[in-house]
PDB file of C-alpha atoms and ligand atoms in Angstrom:
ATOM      1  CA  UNK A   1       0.000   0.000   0.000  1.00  0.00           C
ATOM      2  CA  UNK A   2       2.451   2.989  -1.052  1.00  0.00           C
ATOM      3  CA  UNK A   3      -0.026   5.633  -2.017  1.00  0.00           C
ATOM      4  CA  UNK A   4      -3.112   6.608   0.071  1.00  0.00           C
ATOM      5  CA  UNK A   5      -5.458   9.818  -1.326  1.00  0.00           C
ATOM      6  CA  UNK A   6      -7.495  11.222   0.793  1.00  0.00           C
ATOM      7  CA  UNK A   7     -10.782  12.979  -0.413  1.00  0.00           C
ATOM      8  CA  UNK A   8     -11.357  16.205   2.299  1.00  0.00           C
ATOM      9  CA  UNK A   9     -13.964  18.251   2.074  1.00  0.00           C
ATOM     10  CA  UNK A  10     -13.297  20.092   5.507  1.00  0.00           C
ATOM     11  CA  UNK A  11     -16.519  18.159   7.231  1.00  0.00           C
ATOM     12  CA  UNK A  12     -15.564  16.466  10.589  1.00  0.00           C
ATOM     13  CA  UNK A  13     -16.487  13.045   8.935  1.00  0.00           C
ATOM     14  CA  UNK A  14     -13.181  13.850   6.307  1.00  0.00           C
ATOM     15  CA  UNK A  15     -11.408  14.646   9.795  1.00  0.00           C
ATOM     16  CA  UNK A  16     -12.335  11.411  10.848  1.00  0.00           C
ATOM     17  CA  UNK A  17     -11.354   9.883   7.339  1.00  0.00           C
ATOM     18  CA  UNK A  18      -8.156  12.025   7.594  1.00  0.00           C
ATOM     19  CA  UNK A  19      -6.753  10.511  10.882  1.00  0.00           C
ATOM     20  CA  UNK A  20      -7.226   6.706  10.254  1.00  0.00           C
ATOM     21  CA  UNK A  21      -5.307   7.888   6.938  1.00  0.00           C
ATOM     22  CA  UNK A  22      -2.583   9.081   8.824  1.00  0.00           C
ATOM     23  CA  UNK A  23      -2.594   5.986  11.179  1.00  0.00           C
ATOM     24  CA  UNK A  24      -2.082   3.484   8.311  1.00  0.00           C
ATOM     25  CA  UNK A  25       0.602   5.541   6.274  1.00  0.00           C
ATOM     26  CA  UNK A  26       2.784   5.895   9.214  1.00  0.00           C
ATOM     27  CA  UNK A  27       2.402   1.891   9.657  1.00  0.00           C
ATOM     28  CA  UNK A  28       2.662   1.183   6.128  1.00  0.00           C
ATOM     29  CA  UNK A  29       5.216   4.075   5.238  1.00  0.00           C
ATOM     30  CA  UNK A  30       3.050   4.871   2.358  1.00  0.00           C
ATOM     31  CA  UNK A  31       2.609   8.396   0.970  1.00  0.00           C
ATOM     32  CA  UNK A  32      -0.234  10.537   1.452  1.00  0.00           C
ATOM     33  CA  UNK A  33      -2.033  12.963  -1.317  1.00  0.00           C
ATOM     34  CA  UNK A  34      -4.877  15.078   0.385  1.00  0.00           C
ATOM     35  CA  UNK A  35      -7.714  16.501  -2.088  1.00  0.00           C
ATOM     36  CA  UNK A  36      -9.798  18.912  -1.666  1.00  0.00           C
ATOM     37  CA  UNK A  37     -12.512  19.655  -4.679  1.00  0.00           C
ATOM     38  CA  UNK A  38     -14.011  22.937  -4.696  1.00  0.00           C
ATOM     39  CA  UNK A  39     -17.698  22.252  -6.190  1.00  0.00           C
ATOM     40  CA  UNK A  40     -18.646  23.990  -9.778  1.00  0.00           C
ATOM     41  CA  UNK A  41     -21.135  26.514  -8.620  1.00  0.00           C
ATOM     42  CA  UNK A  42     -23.973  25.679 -10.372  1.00  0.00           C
ATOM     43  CA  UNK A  43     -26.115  29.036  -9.090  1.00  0.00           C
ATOM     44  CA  UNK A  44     -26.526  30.390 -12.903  1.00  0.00           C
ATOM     45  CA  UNK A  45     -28.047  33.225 -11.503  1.00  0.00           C
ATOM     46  CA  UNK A  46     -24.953  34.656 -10.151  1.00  0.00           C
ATOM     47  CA  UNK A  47     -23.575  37.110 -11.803  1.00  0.00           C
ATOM     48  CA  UNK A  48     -19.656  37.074 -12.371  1.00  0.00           C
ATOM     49  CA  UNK A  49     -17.975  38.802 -10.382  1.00  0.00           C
ATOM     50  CA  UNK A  50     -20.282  37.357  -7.391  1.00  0.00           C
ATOM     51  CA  UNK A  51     -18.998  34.127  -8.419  1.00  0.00           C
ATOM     52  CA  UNK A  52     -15.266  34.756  -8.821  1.00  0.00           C
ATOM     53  CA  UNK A  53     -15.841  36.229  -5.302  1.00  0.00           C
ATOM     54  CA  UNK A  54     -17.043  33.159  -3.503  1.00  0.00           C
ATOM     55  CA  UNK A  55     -14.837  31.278  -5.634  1.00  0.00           C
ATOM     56  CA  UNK A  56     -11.804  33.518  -3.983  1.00  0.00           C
ATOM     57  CA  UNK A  57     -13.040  32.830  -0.419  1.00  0.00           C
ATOM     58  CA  UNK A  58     -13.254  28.854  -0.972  1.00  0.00           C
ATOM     59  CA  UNK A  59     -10.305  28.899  -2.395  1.00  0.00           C
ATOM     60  CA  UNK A  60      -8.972  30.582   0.397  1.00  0.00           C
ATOM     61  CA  UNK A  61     -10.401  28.963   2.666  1.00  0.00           C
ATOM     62  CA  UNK A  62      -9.550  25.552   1.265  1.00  0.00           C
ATOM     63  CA  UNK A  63      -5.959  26.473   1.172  1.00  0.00           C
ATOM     64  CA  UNK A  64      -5.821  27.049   4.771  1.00  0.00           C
ATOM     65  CA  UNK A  65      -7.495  24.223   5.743  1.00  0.00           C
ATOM     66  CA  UNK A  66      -4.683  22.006   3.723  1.00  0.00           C
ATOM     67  CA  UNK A  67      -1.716  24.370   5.259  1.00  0.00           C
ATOM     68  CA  UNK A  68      -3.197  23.389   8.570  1.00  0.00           C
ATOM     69  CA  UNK A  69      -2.813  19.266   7.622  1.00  0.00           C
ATOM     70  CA  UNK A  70       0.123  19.399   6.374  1.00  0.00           C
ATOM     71  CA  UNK A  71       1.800  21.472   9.519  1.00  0.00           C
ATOM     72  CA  UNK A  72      -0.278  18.957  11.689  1.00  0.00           C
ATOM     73  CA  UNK A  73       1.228  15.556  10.247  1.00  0.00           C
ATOM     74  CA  UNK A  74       4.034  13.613  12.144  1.00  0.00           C
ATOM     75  CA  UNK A  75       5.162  10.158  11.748  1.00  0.00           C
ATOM     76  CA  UNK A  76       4.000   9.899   7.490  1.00  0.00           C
ATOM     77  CA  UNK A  77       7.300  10.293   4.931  1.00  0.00           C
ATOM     78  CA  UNK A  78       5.185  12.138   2.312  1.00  0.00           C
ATOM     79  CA  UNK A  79       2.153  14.549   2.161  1.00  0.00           C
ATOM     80  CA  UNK A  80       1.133  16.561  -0.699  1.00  0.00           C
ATOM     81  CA  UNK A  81      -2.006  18.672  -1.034  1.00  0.00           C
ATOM     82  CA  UNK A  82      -4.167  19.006  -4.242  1.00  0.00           C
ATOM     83  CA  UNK A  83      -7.037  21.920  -4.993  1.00  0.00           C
ATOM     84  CA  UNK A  84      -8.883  20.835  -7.972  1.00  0.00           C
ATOM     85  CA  UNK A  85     -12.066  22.614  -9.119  1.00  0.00           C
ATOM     86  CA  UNK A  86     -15.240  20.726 -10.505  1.00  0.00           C
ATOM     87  CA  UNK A  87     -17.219  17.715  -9.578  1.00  0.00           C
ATOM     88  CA  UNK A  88     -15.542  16.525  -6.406  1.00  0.00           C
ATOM     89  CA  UNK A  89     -16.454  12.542  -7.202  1.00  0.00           C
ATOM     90  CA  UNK A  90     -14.622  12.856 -10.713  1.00  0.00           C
ATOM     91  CA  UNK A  91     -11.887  14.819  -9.890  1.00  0.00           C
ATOM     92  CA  UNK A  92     -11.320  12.803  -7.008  1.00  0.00           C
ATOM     93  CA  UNK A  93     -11.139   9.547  -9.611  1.00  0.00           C
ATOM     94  CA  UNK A  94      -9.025  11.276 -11.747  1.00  0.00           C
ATOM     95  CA  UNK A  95      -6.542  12.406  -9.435  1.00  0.00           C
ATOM     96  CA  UNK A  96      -6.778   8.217  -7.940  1.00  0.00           C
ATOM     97  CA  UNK A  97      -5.671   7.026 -11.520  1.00  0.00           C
ATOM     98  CA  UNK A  98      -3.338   9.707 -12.337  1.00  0.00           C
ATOM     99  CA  UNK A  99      -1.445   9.069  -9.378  1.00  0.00           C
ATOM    100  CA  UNK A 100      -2.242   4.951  -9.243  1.00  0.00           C
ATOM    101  CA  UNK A 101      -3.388   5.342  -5.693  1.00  0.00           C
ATOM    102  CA  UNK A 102      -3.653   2.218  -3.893  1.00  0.00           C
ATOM    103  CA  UNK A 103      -6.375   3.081  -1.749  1.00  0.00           C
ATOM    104  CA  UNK A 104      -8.817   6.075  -1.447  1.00  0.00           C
ATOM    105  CA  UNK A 105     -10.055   6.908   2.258  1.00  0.00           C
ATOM    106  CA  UNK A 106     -13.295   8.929   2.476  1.00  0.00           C
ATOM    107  CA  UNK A 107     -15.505   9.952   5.524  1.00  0.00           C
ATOM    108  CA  UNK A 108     -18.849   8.606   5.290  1.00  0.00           C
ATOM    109  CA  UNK A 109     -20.800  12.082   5.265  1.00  0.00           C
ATOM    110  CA  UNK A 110     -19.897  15.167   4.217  1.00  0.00           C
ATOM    111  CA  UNK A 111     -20.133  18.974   5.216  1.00  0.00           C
ATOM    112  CA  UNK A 112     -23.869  19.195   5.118  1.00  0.00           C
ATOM    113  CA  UNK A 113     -24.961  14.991   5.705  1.00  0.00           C
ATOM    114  CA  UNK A 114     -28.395  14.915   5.201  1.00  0.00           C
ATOM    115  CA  UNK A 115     -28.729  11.458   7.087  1.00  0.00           C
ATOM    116  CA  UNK A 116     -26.676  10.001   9.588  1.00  0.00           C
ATOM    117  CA  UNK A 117     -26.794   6.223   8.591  1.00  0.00           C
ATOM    118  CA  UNK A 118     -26.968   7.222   4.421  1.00  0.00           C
ATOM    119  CA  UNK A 119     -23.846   7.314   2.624  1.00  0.00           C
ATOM    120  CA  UNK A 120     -22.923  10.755   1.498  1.00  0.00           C
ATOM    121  CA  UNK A 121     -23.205  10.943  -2.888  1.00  0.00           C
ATOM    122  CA  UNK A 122     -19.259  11.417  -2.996  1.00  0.00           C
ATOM    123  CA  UNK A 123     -18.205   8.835  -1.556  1.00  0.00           C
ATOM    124  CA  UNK A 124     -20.982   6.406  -3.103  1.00  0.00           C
ATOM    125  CA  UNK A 125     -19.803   7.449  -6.300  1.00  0.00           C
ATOM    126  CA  UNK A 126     -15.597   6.901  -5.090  1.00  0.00           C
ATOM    127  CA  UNK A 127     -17.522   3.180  -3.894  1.00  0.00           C
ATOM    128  CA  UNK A 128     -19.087   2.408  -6.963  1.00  0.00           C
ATOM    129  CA  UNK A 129     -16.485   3.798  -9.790  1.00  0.00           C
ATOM    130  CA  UNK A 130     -13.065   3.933  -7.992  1.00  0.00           C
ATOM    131  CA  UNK A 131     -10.335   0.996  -9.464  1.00  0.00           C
ATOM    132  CA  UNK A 132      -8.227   0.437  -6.098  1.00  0.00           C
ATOM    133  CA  UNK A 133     -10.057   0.099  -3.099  1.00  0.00           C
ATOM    134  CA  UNK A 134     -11.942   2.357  -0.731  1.00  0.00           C
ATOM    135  CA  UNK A 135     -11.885   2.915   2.927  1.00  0.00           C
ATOM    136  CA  UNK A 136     -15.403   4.708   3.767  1.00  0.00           C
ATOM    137  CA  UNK A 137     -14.315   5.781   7.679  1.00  0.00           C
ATOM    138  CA  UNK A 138     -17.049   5.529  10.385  1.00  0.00           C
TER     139      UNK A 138
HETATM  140  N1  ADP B   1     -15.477  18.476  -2.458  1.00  0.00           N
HETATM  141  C1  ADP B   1     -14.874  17.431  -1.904  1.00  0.00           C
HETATM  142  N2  ADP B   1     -13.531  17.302  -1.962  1.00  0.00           N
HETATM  143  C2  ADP B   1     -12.907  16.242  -1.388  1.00  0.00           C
HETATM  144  N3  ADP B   1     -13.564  15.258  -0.746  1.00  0.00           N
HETATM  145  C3  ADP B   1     -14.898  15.336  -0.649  1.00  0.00           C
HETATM  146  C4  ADP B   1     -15.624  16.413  -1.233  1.00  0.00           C
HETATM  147  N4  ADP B   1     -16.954  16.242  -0.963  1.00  0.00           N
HETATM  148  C5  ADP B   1     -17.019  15.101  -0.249  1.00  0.00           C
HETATM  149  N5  ADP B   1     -15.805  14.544  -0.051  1.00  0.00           N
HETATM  150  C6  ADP B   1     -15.493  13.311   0.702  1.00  0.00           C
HETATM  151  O1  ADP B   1     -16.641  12.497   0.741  1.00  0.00           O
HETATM  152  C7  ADP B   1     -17.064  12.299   2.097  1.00  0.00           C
HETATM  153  C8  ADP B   1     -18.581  12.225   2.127  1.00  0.00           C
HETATM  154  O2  ADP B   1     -19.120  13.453   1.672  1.00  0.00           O
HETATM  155  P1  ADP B   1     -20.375  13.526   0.691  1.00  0.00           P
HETATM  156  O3  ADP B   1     -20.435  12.263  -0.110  1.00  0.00           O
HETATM  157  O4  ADP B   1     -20.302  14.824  -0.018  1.00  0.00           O
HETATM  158  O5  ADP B   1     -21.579  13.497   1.728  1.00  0.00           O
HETATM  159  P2  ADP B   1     -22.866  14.448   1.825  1.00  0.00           P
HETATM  160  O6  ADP B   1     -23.743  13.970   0.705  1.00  0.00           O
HETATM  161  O7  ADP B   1     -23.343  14.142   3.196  1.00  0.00           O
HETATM  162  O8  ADP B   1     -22.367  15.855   1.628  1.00  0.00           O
HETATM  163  C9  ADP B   1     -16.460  13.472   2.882  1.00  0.00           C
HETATM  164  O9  ADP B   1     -16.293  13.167   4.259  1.00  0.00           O
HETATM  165  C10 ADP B   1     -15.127  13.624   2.159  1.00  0.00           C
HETATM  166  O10 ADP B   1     -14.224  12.625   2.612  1.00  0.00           O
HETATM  167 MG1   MG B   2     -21.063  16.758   0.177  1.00  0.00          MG
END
């Protein structure tokens, strides 16, 4: 198992996700990639520069998020951090096969889980398309 991604969306289920990650690279020595997908904004009524302006503050916001990870990591040889735009379940694909990930580790819900016992639509997509394994984490 040399290369783990992680899919973080910033929810406390991906913080969840994120430390079990952790946990097995430092036993398995494998490298880490974290993701973070910031979601097309599909609000057509926006008008542009309202857009590029909440696109600015998730971006931002993002960014900080995966500075914070990466200063908060011990024990794993490698982390990277990846910002990708778009729909977070194909990105998140793309970015497995690109970098022939071993495994993908998800949290079960995400930042806004509708129900507690349903599997969030991310990461029943990662489930259902992904071609290396997934840990959904609990
Ligand atoms: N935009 C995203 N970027 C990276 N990972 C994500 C993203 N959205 C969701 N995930 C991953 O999928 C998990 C489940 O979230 P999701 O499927 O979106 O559930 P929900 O439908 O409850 O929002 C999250 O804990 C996270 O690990
Ligand atoms: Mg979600």
């Amino acid at each position: 198992m040399k290369k783990i991604l992680i899919a973080h969306d910033g929810s406390k289920s991906s913080d969840k996700a994120l430390r079990k990650a952790f946990e097995l690279a430092g036993k398995f020595g494998s490298s880490v990639t974290v993701i973070s997908v910031i979601p097309e904004l599909y609000l057509t009524e926006l008008m542009d520069i309202d857009r590029a302006r909440i696109l600015e503050t998730l971006t931002g916001e993002t960014t900080r998020t995966m500075e914070k990870i990466k200063a908060s990591v011990k024990d794993v040889r490698t982390v990277r951090t990846m910002i990708r735009q778009g729909n977070p379940a194909s990105e998140i694909l793309d970015a497995a096969k690109k970098m022939k990930a071993d495994l993908i580790i998800t949290g079960s819900q995400g930042r806004h889980g509708a129900e507690k016992f349903l599997l969030g639509s991310v990461s029943s997509k990662l489930v259902d398309y992904a071609e290396c394994s997934v840990l959904v984490v609990k």
